Tab-separated table of N, CA, C and O in Angstrom:
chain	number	residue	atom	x	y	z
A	1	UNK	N	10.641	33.095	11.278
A	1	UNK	CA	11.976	32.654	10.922
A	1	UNK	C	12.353	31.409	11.739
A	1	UNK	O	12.891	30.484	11.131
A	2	UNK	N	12.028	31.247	13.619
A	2	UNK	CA	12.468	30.175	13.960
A	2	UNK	C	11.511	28.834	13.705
A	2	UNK	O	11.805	27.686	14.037
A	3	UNK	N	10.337	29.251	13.058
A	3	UNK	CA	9.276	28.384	13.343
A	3	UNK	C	10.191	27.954	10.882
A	3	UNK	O	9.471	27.032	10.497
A	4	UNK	N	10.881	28.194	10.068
A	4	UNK	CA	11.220	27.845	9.095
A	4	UNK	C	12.673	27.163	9.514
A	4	UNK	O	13.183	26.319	8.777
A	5	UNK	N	13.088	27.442	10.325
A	5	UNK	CA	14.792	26.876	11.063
A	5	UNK	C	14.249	25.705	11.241
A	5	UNK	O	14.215	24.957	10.264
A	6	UNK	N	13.743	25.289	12.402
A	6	UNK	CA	13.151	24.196	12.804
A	6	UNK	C	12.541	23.442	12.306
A	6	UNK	O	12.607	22.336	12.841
A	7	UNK	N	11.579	23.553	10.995
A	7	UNK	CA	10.952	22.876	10.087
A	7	UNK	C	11.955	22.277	8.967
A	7	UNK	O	12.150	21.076	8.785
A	8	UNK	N	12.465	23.181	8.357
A	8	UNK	CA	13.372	22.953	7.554
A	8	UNK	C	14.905	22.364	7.376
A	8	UNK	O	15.262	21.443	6.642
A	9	UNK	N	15.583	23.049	8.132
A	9	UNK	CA	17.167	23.088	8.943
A	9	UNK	C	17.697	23.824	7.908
A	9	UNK	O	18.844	24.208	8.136
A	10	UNK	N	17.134	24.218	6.611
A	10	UNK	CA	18.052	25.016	5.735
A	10	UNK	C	18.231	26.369	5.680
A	10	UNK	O	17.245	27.078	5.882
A	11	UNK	N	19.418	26.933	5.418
A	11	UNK	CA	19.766	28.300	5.333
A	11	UNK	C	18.502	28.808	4.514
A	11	UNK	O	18.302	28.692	3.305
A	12	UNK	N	17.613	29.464	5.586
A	12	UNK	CA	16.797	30.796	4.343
A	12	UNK	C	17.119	31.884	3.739
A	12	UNK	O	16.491	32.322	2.775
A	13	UNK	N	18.644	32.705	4.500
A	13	UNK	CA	18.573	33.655	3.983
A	13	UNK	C	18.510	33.823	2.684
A	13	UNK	O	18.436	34.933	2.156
A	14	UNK	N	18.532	32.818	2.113
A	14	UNK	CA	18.503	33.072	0.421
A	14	UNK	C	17.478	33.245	-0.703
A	14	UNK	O	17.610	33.396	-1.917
A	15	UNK	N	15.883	33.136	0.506
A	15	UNK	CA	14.945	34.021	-0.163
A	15	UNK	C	14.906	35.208	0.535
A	15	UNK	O	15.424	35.529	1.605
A	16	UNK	N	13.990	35.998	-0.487
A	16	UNK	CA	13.745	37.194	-0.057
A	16	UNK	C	12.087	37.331	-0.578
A	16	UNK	O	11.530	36.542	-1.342
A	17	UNK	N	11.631	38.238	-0.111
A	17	UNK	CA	10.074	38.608	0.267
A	17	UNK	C	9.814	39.578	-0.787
A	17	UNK	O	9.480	40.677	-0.346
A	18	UNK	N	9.885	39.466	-2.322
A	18	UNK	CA	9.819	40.644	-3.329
A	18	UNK	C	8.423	41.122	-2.946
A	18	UNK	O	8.643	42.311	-2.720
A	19	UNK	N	7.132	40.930	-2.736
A	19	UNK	CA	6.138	42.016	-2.170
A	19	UNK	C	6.974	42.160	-1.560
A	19	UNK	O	7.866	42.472	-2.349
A	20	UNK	N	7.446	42.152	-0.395
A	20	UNK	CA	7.265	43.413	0.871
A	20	UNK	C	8.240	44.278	0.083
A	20	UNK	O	7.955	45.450	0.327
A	21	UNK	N	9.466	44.186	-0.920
A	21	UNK	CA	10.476	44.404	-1.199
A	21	UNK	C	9.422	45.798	-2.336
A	21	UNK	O	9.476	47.026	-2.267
A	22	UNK	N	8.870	45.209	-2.942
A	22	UNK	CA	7.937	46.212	-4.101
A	22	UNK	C	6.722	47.224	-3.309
A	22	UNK	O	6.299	48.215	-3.904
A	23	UNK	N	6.356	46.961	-2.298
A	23	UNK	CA	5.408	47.572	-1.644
A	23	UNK	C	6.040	48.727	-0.779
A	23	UNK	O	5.447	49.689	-0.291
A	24	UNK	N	7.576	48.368	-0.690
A	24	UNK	CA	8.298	49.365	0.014
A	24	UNK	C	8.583	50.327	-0.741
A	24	UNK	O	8.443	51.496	-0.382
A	25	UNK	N	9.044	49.963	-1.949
A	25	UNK	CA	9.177	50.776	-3.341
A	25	UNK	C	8.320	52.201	-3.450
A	25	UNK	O	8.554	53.401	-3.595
A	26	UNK	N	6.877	51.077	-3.249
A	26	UNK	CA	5.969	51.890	-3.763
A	26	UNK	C	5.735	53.131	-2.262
A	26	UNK	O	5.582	54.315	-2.562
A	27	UNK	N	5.730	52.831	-1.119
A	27	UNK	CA	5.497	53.775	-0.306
A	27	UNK	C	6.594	54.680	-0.020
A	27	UNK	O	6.515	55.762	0.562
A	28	UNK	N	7.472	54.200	-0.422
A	28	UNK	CA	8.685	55.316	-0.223
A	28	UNK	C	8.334	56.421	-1.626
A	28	UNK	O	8.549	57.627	-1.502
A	29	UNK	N	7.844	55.904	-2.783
A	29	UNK	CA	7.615	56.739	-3.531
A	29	UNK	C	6.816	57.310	-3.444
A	29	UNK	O	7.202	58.453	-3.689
A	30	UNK	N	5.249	57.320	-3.114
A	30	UNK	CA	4.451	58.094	-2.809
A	30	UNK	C	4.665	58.992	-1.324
A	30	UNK	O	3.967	59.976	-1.080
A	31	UNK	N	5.774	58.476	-0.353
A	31	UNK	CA	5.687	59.662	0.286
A	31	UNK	C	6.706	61.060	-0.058
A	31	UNK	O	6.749	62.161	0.491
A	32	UNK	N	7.472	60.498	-1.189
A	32	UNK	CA	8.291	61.447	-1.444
A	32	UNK	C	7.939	62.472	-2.616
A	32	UNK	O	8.630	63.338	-3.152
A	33	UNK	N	6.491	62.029	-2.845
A	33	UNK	CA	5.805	62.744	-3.912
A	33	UNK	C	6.039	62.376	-5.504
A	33	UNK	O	5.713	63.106	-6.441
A	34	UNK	N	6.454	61.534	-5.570
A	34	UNK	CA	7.240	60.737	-6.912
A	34	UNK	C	6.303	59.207	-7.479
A	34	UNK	O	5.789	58.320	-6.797
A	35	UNK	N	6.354	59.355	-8.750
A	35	UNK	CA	5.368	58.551	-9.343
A	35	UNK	C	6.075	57.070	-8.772
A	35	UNK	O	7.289	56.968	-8.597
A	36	UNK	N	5.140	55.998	-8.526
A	36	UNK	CA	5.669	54.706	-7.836
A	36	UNK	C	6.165	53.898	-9.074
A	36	UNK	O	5.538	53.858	-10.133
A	37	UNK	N	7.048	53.419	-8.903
A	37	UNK	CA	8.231	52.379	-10.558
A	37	UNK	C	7.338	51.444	-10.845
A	37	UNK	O	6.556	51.024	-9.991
A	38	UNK	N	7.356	51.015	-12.082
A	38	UNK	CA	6.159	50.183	-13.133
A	38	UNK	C	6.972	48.632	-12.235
A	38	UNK	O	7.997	48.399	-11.595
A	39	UNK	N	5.620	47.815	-12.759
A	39	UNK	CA	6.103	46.936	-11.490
A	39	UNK	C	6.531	45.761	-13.061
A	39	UNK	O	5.591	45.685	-13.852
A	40	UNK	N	7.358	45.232	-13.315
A	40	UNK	CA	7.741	44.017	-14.105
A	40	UNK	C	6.381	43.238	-14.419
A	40	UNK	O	5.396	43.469	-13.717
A	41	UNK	N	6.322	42.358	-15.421
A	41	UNK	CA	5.340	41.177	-15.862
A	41	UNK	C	6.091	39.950	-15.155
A	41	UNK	O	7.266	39.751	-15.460
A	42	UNK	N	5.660	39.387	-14.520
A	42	UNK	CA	5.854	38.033	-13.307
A	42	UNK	C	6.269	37.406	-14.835
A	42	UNK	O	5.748	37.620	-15.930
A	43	UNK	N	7.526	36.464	-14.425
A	43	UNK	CA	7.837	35.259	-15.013
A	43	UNK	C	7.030	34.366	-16.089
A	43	UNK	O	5.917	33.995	-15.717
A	44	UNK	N	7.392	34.032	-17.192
A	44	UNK	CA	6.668	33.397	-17.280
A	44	UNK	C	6.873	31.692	-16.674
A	44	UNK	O	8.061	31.485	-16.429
A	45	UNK	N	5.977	30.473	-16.393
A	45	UNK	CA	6.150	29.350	-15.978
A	45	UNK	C	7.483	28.545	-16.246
A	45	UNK	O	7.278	28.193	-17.408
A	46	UNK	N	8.530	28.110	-15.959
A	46	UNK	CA	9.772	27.368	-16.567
A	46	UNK	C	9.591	25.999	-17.284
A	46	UNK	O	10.160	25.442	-18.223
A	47	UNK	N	7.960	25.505	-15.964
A	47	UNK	CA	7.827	23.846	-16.402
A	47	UNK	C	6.807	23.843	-17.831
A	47	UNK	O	6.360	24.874	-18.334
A	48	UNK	N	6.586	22.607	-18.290
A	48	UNK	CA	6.086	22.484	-19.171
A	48	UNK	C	4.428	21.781	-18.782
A	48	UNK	O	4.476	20.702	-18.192
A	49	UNK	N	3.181	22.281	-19.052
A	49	UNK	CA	1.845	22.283	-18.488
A	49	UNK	C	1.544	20.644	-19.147
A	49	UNK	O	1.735	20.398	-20.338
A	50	UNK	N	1.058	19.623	-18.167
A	50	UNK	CA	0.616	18.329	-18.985
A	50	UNK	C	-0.686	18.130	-18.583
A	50	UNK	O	-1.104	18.098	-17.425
A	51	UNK	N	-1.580	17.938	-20.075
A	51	UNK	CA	-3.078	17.434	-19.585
A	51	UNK	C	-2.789	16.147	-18.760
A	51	UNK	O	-1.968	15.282	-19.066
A	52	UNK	N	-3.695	16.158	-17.527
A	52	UNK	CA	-3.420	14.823	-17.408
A	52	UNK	C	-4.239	14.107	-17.717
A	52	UNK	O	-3.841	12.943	-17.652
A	53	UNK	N	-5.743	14.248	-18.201
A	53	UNK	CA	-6.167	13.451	-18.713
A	53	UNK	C	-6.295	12.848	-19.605
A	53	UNK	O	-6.935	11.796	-19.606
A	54	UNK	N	-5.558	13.481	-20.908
A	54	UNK	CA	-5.227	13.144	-21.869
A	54	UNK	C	-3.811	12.047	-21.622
A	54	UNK	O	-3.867	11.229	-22.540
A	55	UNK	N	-2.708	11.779	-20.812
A	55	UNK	CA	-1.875	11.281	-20.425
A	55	UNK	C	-2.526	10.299	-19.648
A	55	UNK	O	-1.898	9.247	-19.531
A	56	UNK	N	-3.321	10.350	-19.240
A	56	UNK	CA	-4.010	8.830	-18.412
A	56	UNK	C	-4.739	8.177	-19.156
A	56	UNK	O	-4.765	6.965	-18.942
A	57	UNK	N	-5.491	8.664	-20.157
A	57	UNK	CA	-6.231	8.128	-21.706
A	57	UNK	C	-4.814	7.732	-22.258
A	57	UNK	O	-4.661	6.538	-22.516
A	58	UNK	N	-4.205	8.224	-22.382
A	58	UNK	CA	-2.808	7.264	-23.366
A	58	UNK	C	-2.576	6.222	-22.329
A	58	UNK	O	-2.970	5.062	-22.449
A	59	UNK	N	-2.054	6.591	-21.514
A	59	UNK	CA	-1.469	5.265	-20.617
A	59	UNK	C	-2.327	4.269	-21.030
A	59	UNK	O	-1.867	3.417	-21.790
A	60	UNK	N	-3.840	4.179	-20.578
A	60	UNK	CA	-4.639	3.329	-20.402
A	60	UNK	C	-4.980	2.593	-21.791
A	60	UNK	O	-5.337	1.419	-21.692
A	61	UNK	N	-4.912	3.120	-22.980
A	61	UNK	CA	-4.536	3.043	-24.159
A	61	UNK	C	-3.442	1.847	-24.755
A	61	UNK	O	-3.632	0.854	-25.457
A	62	UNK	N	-1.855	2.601	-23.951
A	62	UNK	CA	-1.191	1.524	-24.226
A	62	UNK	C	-1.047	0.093	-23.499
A	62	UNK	O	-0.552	-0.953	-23.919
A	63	UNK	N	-1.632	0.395	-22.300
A	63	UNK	CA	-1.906	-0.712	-21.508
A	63	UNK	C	-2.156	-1.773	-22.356
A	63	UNK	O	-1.391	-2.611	-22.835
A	64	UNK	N	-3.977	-1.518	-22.523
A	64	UNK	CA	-4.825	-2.498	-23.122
A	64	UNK	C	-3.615	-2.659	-24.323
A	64	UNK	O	-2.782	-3.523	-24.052
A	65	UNK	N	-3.484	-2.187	-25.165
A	65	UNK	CA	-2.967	-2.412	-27.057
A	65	UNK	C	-1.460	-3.788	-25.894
A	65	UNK	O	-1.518	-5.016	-25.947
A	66	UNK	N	-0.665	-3.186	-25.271
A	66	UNK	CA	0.538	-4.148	-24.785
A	66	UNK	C	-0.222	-5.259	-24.246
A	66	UNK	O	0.447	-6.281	-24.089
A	67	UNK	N	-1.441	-5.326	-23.924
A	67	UNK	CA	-2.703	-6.769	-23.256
A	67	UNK	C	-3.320	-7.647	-24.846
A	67	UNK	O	-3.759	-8.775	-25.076
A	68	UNK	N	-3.072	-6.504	-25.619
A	68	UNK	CA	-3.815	-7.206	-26.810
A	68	UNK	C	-5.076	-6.795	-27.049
A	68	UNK	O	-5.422	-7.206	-28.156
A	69	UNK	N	-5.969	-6.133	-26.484
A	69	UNK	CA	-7.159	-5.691	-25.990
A	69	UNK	C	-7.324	-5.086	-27.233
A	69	UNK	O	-6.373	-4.693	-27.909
A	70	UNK	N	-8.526	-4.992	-27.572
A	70	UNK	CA	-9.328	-3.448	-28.148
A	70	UNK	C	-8.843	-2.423	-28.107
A	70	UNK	O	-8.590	-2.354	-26.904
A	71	UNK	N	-8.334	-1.082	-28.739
A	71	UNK	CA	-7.934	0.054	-28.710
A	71	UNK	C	-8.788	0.867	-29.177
A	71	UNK	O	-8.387	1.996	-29.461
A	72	UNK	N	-9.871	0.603	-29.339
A	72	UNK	CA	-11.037	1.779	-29.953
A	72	UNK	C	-11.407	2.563	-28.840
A	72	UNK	O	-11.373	2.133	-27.687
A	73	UNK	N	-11.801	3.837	-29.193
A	73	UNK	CA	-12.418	4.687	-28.142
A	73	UNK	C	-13.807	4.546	-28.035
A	73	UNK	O	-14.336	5.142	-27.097
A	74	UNK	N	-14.446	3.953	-28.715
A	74	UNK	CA	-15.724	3.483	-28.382
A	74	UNK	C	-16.435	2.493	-27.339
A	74	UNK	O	-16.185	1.294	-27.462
A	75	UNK	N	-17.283	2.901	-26.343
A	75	UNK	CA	-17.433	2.079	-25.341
A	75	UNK	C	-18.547	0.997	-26.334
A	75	UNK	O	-19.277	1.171	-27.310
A	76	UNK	N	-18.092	-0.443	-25.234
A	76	UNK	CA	-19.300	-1.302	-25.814
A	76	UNK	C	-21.108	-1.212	-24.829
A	76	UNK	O	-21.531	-1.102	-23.678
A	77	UNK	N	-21.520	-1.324	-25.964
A	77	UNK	CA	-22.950	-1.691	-25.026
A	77	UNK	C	-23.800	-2.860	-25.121
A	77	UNK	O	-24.163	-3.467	-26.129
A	78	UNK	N	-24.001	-3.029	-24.156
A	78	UNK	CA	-24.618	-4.843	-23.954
A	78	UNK	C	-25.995	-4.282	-23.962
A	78	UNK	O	-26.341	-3.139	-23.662
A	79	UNK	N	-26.674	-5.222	-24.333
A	79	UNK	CA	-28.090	-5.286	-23.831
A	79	UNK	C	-28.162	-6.273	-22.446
A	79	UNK	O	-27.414	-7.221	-22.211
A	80	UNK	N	-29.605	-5.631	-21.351
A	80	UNK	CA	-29.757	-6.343	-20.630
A	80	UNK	C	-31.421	-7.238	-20.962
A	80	UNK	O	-32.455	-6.822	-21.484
A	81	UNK	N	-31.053	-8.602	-20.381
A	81	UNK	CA	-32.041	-9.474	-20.985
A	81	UNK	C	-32.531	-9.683	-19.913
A	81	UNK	O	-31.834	-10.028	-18.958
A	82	UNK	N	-34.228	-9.475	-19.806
A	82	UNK	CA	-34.932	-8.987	-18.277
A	82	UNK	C	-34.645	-8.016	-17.567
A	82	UNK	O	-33.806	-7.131	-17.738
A	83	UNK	N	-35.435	-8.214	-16.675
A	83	UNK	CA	-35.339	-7.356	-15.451
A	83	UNK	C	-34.800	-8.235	-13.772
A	83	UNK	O	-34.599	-9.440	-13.621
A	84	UNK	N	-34.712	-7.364	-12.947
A	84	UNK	CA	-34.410	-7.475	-11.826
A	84	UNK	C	-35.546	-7.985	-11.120
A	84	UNK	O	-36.417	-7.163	-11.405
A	85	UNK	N	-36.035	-8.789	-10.416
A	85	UNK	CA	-36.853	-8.781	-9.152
A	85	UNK	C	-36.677	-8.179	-7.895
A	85	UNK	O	-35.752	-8.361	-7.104
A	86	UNK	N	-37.613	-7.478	-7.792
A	86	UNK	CA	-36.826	-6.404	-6.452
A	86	UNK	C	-37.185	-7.402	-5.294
A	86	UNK	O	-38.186	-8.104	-5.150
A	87	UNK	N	-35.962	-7.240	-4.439
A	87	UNK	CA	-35.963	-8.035	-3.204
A	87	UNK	C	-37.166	-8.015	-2.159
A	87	UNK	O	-37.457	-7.011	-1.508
A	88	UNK	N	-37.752	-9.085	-2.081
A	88	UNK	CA	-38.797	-9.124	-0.951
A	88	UNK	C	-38.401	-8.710	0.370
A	88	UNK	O	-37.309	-8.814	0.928
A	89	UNK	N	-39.648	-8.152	0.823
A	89	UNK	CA	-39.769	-7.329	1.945
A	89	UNK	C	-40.254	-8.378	3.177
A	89	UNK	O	-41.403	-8.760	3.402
A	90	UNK	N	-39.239	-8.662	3.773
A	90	UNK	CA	-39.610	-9.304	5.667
A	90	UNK	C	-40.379	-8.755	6.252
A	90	UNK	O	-40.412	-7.602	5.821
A	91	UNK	N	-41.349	-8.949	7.348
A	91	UNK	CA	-42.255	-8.200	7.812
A	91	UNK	C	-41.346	-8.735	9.273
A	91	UNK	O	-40.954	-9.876	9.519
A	92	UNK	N	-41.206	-7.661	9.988
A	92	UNK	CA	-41.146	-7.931	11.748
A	92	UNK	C	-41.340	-9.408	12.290
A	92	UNK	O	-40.538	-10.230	12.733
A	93	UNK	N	-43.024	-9.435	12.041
A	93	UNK	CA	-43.680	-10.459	12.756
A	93	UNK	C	-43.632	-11.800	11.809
A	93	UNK	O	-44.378	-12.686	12.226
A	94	UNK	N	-42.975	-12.091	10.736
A	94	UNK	CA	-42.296	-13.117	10.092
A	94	UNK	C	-41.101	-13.812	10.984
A	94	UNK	O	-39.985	-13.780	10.466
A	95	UNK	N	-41.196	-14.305	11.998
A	95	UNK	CA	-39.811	-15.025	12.470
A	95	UNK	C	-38.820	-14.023	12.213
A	95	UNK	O	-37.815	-14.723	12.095
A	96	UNK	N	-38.497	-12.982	12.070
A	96	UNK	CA	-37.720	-12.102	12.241
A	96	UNK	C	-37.302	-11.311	13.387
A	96	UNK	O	-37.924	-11.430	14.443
A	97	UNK	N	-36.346	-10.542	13.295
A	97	UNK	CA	-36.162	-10.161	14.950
A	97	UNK	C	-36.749	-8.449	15.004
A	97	UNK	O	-36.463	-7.589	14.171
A	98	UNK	N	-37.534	-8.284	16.091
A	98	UNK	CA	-38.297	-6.864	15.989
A	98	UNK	C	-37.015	-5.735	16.006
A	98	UNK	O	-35.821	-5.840	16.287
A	99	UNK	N	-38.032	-4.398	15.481
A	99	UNK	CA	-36.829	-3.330	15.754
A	99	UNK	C	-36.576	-3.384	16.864
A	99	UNK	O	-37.156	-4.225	17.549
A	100	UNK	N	-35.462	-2.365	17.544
A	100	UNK	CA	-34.995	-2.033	18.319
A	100	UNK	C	-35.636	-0.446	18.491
A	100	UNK	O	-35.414	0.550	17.803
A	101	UNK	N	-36.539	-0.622	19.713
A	101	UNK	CA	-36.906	0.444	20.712
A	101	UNK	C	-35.642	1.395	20.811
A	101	UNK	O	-34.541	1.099	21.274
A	102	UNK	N	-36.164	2.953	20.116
A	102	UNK	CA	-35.159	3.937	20.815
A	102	UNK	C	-35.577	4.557	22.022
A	102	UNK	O	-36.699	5.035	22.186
A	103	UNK	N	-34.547	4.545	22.978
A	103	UNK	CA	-34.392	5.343	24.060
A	103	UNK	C	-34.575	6.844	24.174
A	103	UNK	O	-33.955	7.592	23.418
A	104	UNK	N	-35.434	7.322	25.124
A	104	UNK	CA	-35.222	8.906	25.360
A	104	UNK	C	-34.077	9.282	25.485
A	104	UNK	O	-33.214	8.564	25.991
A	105	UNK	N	-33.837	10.563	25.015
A	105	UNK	CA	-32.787	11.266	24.718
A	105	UNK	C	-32.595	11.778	26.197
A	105	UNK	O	-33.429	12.389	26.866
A	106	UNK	N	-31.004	11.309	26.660
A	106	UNK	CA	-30.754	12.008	28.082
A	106	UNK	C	-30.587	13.118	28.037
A	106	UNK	O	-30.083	13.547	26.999
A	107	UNK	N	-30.961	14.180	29.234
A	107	UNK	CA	-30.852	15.534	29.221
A	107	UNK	C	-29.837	15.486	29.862
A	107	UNK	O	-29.551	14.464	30.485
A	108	UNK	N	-28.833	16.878	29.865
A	108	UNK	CA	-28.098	17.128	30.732
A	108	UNK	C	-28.349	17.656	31.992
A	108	UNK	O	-29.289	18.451	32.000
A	109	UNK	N	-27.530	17.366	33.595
A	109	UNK	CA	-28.234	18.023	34.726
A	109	UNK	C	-28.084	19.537	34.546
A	109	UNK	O	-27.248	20.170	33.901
A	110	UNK	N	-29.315	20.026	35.431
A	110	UNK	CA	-28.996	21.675	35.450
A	110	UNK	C	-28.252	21.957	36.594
A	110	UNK	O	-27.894	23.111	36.829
């Protein structure tokens, strides 16, 4: 409670803890030998559920169409003309600068 005062500054008393509130229910009923009360179906949600990826596909949608752009859902594909040359390999002893020697690993004293 003081660690929600201090975080918050707002009056809590105005929740309440329905488990502990239903779990009390239920043990007061089983010790009094009495069947425990059917527990309610939880709420259903108030807000309304949004794909968002379907909402970021529109956005991105009206973007481009307000740019003038293409609006098809079809990606384009290029051809690539050639290949790559893979980057040549330096040797050390080419005017290059040698590795760097690793050091033994310090032990700690005993």
């Amino acid at each position: 409670m003081a660690l929600m005062e201090a975080i918050s500054g707002t009056d809590i008393s105005q929740y309440r803890d329905q488990y502990r509130e239903a779990m009390e229910a239920v043990i007061e009923a089983k010790t009094a030998g009495v069947e425990p009360p059917e527990m309610g179906a939880p709420a259903e949600p108030k807000g309304k559920v949004v794909d968002l990826m379907s909402a970021l596909q529109d956005s991105v949608r009206a973007a481009r169409k307000s740019r003038g752009e293409d609006t098809g859902d079809e990606a384009e594909v290029h051809e690539i003309s050639g290949q790559r040359a893979a980057p040549k390999k330096t040797s050390a002893g080419a005017g290059g600068k040698a590795a760097a020697k690793k050091s033994p690993r310090k032990r700690p004293a005993s």
